[in-house]
Amino acid sequence: MVATQSKNQKPNRKHQILESLALMLQNCPGQRITTAKLAAEVGFSEAALYRHFPSKARMFEGLIDFIEESIFSRINLILSDHKETLVRCHHILHVLLVFSERNPGMCRILAGDALMGENERLRNRVHQFFEKLESQFKQVLRERKLREGKTFTISEAALASLLVSFAEGKMSQYVRSGYTKKPSSDFNEQWQFLMADK
């Protein structure tokens, strides 16, 4: 999450705050981030933080917006570049896992770990993210019959749920391991096993 700015451009304060929050989530696993700690990290007063975001929940929402935009814009590229169902699903899952791996602080949000004790609305936003992701998988899987004349041995809904559960499990494992067990580890081998006879 790095901004590109020209020399004459003022630093984007909102972006700085969100970047600092993401780094604190990454570097302080298991700890709750307070606005006082965040203000000290950014080098602002708490009052200055609240001039840019009305609440800490809005700061988290800013990171969730960034996650959604990053993931779903890449999914759209995959869908335009690839037509085969299993290739699409493989690439979508791979994007999720690599994004999580490269953004450990945001992975903590997706895994729910960073939202313990935070506003219920944030957990709902993450729930909606995964619901949208599952719907996207369902759509891709349903198109297989039309595009390739093939079906699956289980329903598209059940398979979509399995793929999302797989991604969520890898993210949670990454956070739980203190970022040592990378989500993309063994992915290709696991994918071949999951898609055997599909």
Short mmCIF file of C-alpha atoms in Angstrom, two decimals:
data_model
loop_
_atom_site.label_atom_id
_atom_site.label_comp_id
_atom_site.label_asym_id
_atom_site.label_seq_id
_atom_site.Cartn_x
_atom_site.Cartn_y
_atom_site.Cartn_z
CA MET A 1 0.00 0.00 0.00
CA VAL A 2 2.44 2.59 -1.23
CA ALA A 3 1.45 5.94 -2.68
CA THR A 4 3.33 7.44 -5.58
CA GLN A 5 3.73 11.17 -5.09
CA SER A 6 5.58 13.84 -6.98
CA LYS A 7 8.07 16.06 -5.15
CA ASN A 8 5.66 19.03 -5.19
CA GLN A 9 2.68 17.01 -3.99
CA LYS A 10 1.70 17.17 -0.34
CA PRO A 11 1.66 13.80 1.38
CA ASN A 12 -1.81 12.30 1.48
CA ARG A 13 -2.60 12.34 5.22
CA LYS A 14 -5.44 9.83 4.95
CA HIS A 15 -3.20 7.45 3.08
CA GLN A 16 -0.42 7.91 5.67
CA ILE A 17 -2.84 7.07 8.48
CA LEU A 18 -4.11 3.93 6.74
CA GLU A 19 -0.60 2.79 5.84
CA SER A 20 0.52 3.26 9.46
CA LEU A 21 -2.53 1.35 10.72
CA ALA A 22 -1.78 -1.54 8.34
CA LEU A 23 1.86 -1.62 9.48
CA MET A 24 0.87 -1.56 13.16
CA LEU A 25 -1.54 -4.45 12.57
CA GLN A 26 1.33 -6.33 10.95
CA ASN A 27 3.96 -5.51 13.56
CA CYS A 28 1.81 -5.85 16.70
CA PRO A 29 0.07 -9.22 16.30
CA GLY A 30 -2.53 -9.92 18.96
CA GLN A 31 -2.56 -6.32 20.16
CA ARG A 32 -5.47 -3.94 19.92
CA ILE A 33 -4.54 -0.73 18.13
CA THR A 34 -5.64 2.41 19.98
CA THR A 35 -5.95 5.84 18.37
CA ALA A 36 -3.32 7.11 20.84
CA LYS A 37 -0.81 4.49 19.62
CA LEU A 38 -1.71 5.16 16.01
CA ALA A 39 -1.35 8.94 16.45
CA ALA A 40 2.11 8.42 17.98
CA GLU A 41 3.10 6.14 15.08
CA VAL A 42 1.93 8.62 12.43
CA GLY A 43 3.31 11.63 14.28
CA PHE A 44 -0.07 13.38 14.53
CA SER A 45 -2.18 14.33 17.50
CA GLU A 46 -5.31 12.25 18.08
CA ALA A 47 -7.32 15.36 17.17
CA ALA A 48 -5.53 15.45 13.79
CA LEU A 49 -6.44 11.80 13.20
CA TYR A 50 -10.09 12.61 13.81
CA ARG A 51 -9.95 15.48 11.32
CA HIS A 52 -9.28 12.89 8.62
CA PHE A 53 -11.43 10.04 9.98
CA PRO A 54 -14.41 10.56 12.33
CA SER A 55 -13.67 7.28 14.15
CA LYS A 56 -11.26 4.36 14.33
CA ALA A 57 -13.94 2.21 12.72
CA ARG A 58 -13.78 4.47 9.65
CA MET A 59 -10.02 3.92 9.50
CA PHE A 60 -10.57 0.16 9.45
CA GLU A 61 -13.26 0.65 6.82
CA GLY A 62 -10.70 2.54 4.72
CA LEU A 63 -8.44 -0.54 4.82
CA ILE A 64 -11.37 -2.84 3.99
CA ASP A 65 -12.21 -0.57 1.01
CA PHE A 66 -8.59 -0.90 -0.13
CA ILE A 67 -8.73 -4.72 0.22
CA GLU A 68 -11.97 -4.94 -1.77
CA GLU A 69 -10.75 -2.64 -4.52
CA SER A 70 -7.42 -4.48 -4.80
CA ILE A 71 -8.91 -7.98 -4.88
CA PHE A 72 -11.96 -7.40 -7.07
CA SER A 73 -10.11 -5.26 -9.63
CA ARG A 74 -7.65 -8.15 -10.04
CA ILE A 75 -10.50 -10.65 -10.28
CA ASN A 76 -12.01 -8.57 -13.10
CA LEU A 77 -8.68 -8.71 -14.95
CA ILE A 78 -8.55 -12.50 -14.50
CA LEU A 79 -12.07 -12.86 -15.89
CA SER A 80 -11.24 -10.77 -18.95
CA ASP A 81 -7.90 -12.52 -19.58
CA HIS A 82 -8.94 -16.16 -19.00
CA LYS A 83 -11.99 -18.10 -20.15
CA GLU A 84 -11.42 -21.59 -18.72
CA THR A 85 -13.28 -22.10 -15.42
CA LEU A 86 -10.60 -23.96 -13.46
CA VAL A 87 -7.89 -21.54 -14.60
CA ARG A 88 -10.04 -18.61 -13.46
CA CYS A 89 -10.69 -20.18 -10.05
CA HIS A 90 -7.01 -21.05 -9.61
CA HIS A 91 -5.92 -17.50 -10.40
CA ILE A 92 -8.58 -15.92 -8.15
CA LEU A 93 -7.51 -18.08 -5.21
CA HIS A 94 -3.85 -17.37 -5.92
CA VAL A 95 -4.51 -13.60 -5.96
CA LEU A 96 -6.23 -13.87 -2.55
CA LEU A 97 -3.40 -15.86 -1.02
CA VAL A 98 -0.60 -13.70 -2.41
CA PHE A 99 -2.39 -10.48 -1.41
CA SER A 100 -2.71 -11.84 2.14
CA GLU A 101 0.93 -12.89 2.18
CA ARG A 102 2.16 -9.47 1.03
CA ASN A 103 -0.17 -7.54 3.36
CA PRO A 104 -0.04 -9.32 6.74
CA GLY A 105 -1.79 -6.47 8.58
CA MET A 106 -4.72 -6.59 6.18
CA CYS A 107 -4.71 -10.38 6.36
CA ARG A 108 -5.35 -9.95 10.11
CA ILE A 109 -8.48 -7.97 9.20
CA LEU A 110 -9.72 -10.65 6.79
CA ALA A 111 -8.98 -13.38 9.34
CA GLY A 112 -11.01 -11.43 11.94
CA ASP A 113 -8.09 -11.33 14.36
CA ALA A 114 -7.65 -7.53 14.15
CA LEU A 115 -11.36 -6.85 14.66
CA MET A 116 -11.73 -8.43 18.09
CA GLY A 117 -13.33 -5.81 20.32
CA GLU A 118 -13.93 -3.44 17.40
CA ASN A 119 -17.23 -2.19 15.95
CA GLU A 120 -19.62 -4.96 14.86
CA ARG A 121 -20.08 -3.12 11.55
CA LEU A 122 -16.48 -4.00 10.62
CA ARG A 123 -17.04 -7.72 11.07
CA ASN A 124 -20.14 -7.37 8.90
CA ARG A 125 -18.08 -5.67 6.19
CA VAL A 126 -15.57 -8.55 6.19
CA HIS A 127 -18.48 -11.03 6.12
CA GLN A 128 -19.87 -9.18 3.08
CA PHE A 129 -16.46 -9.32 1.39
CA PHE A 130 -16.39 -13.12 1.67
CA GLU A 131 -20.05 -13.38 0.60
CA LYS A 132 -19.26 -11.34 -2.51
CA LEU A 133 -16.23 -13.52 -3.17
CA GLU A 134 -18.31 -16.69 -2.85
CA SER A 135 -20.92 -15.27 -5.25
CA GLN A 136 -18.13 -14.52 -7.72
CA PHE A 137 -16.89 -18.12 -7.53
CA LYS A 138 -20.46 -19.43 -7.98
CA GLN A 139 -20.89 -17.32 -11.11
CA VAL A 140 -17.59 -18.54 -12.58
CA LEU A 141 -18.43 -22.18 -11.77
CA ARG A 142 -21.96 -21.94 -13.21
CA GLU A 143 -20.60 -20.62 -16.50
CA ARG A 144 -18.59 -23.82 -16.99
CA LYS A 145 -21.59 -25.70 -18.37
CA LEU A 146 -22.23 -22.99 -20.96
CA ARG A 147 -18.59 -22.36 -21.87
CA GLU A 148 -17.17 -25.88 -21.72
CA GLY A 149 -20.17 -28.22 -21.60
CA LYS A 150 -18.94 -29.70 -18.31
CA THR A 151 -20.40 -29.92 -14.80
CA PHE A 152 -18.98 -30.75 -11.37
CA THR A 153 -19.58 -33.77 -9.14
CA ILE A 154 -20.91 -31.42 -6.42
CA SER A 155 -23.08 -28.32 -6.72
CA GLU A 156 -21.49 -25.04 -7.77
CA ALA A 157 -22.65 -23.50 -4.47
CA ALA A 158 -20.95 -26.22 -2.41
CA LEU A 159 -17.73 -25.92 -4.43
CA ALA A 160 -17.73 -22.10 -4.18
CA SER A 161 -18.11 -22.42 -0.41
CA LEU A 162 -15.22 -24.90 -0.30
CA LEU A 163 -12.92 -22.56 -2.26
CA VAL A 164 -13.68 -19.60 0.01
CA SER A 165 -13.25 -21.79 3.11
CA PHE A 166 -9.87 -22.93 1.78
CA ALA A 167 -8.73 -19.31 1.34
CA GLU A 168 -10.02 -18.29 4.77
CA GLY A 169 -8.25 -21.25 6.36
CA LYS A 170 -4.93 -20.35 4.74
CA MET A 171 -5.30 -16.72 5.91
CA SER A 172 -6.10 -17.75 9.48
CA GLN A 173 -3.18 -20.19 9.50
CA TYR A 174 -0.86 -17.38 8.32
CA VAL A 175 -1.96 -15.06 11.13
CA ARG A 176 -1.92 -17.83 13.75
CA SER A 177 1.62 -18.85 12.76
CA GLY A 178 2.93 -15.32 13.27
CA TYR A 179 3.28 -14.93 9.47
CA THR A 180 5.63 -17.89 9.12
CA LYS A 181 3.26 -20.29 7.30
CA LYS A 182 2.76 -18.48 4.01
CA PRO A 183 -0.68 -18.81 2.38
CA SER A 184 0.80 -19.61 -1.04
CA SER A 185 2.93 -22.48 0.32
CA ASP A 186 2.02 -25.79 -1.36
CA PHE A 187 -0.88 -24.07 -3.15
CA ASN A 188 -0.34 -25.61 -6.59
CA GLU A 189 -0.07 -29.11 -5.11
CA GLN A 190 -3.18 -28.55 -2.96
CA TRP A 191 -5.07 -27.14 -5.94
CA GLN A 192 -4.31 -30.22 -8.04
CA PHE A 193 -5.64 -32.41 -5.23
CA LEU A 194 -8.79 -30.30 -4.80
CA MET A 195 -9.50 -30.31 -8.53
CA ALA A 196 -8.68 -33.97 -9.20
CA ASP A 197 -11.39 -35.43 -11.48
CA LYS A 198 -13.06 -32.03 -11.80
#
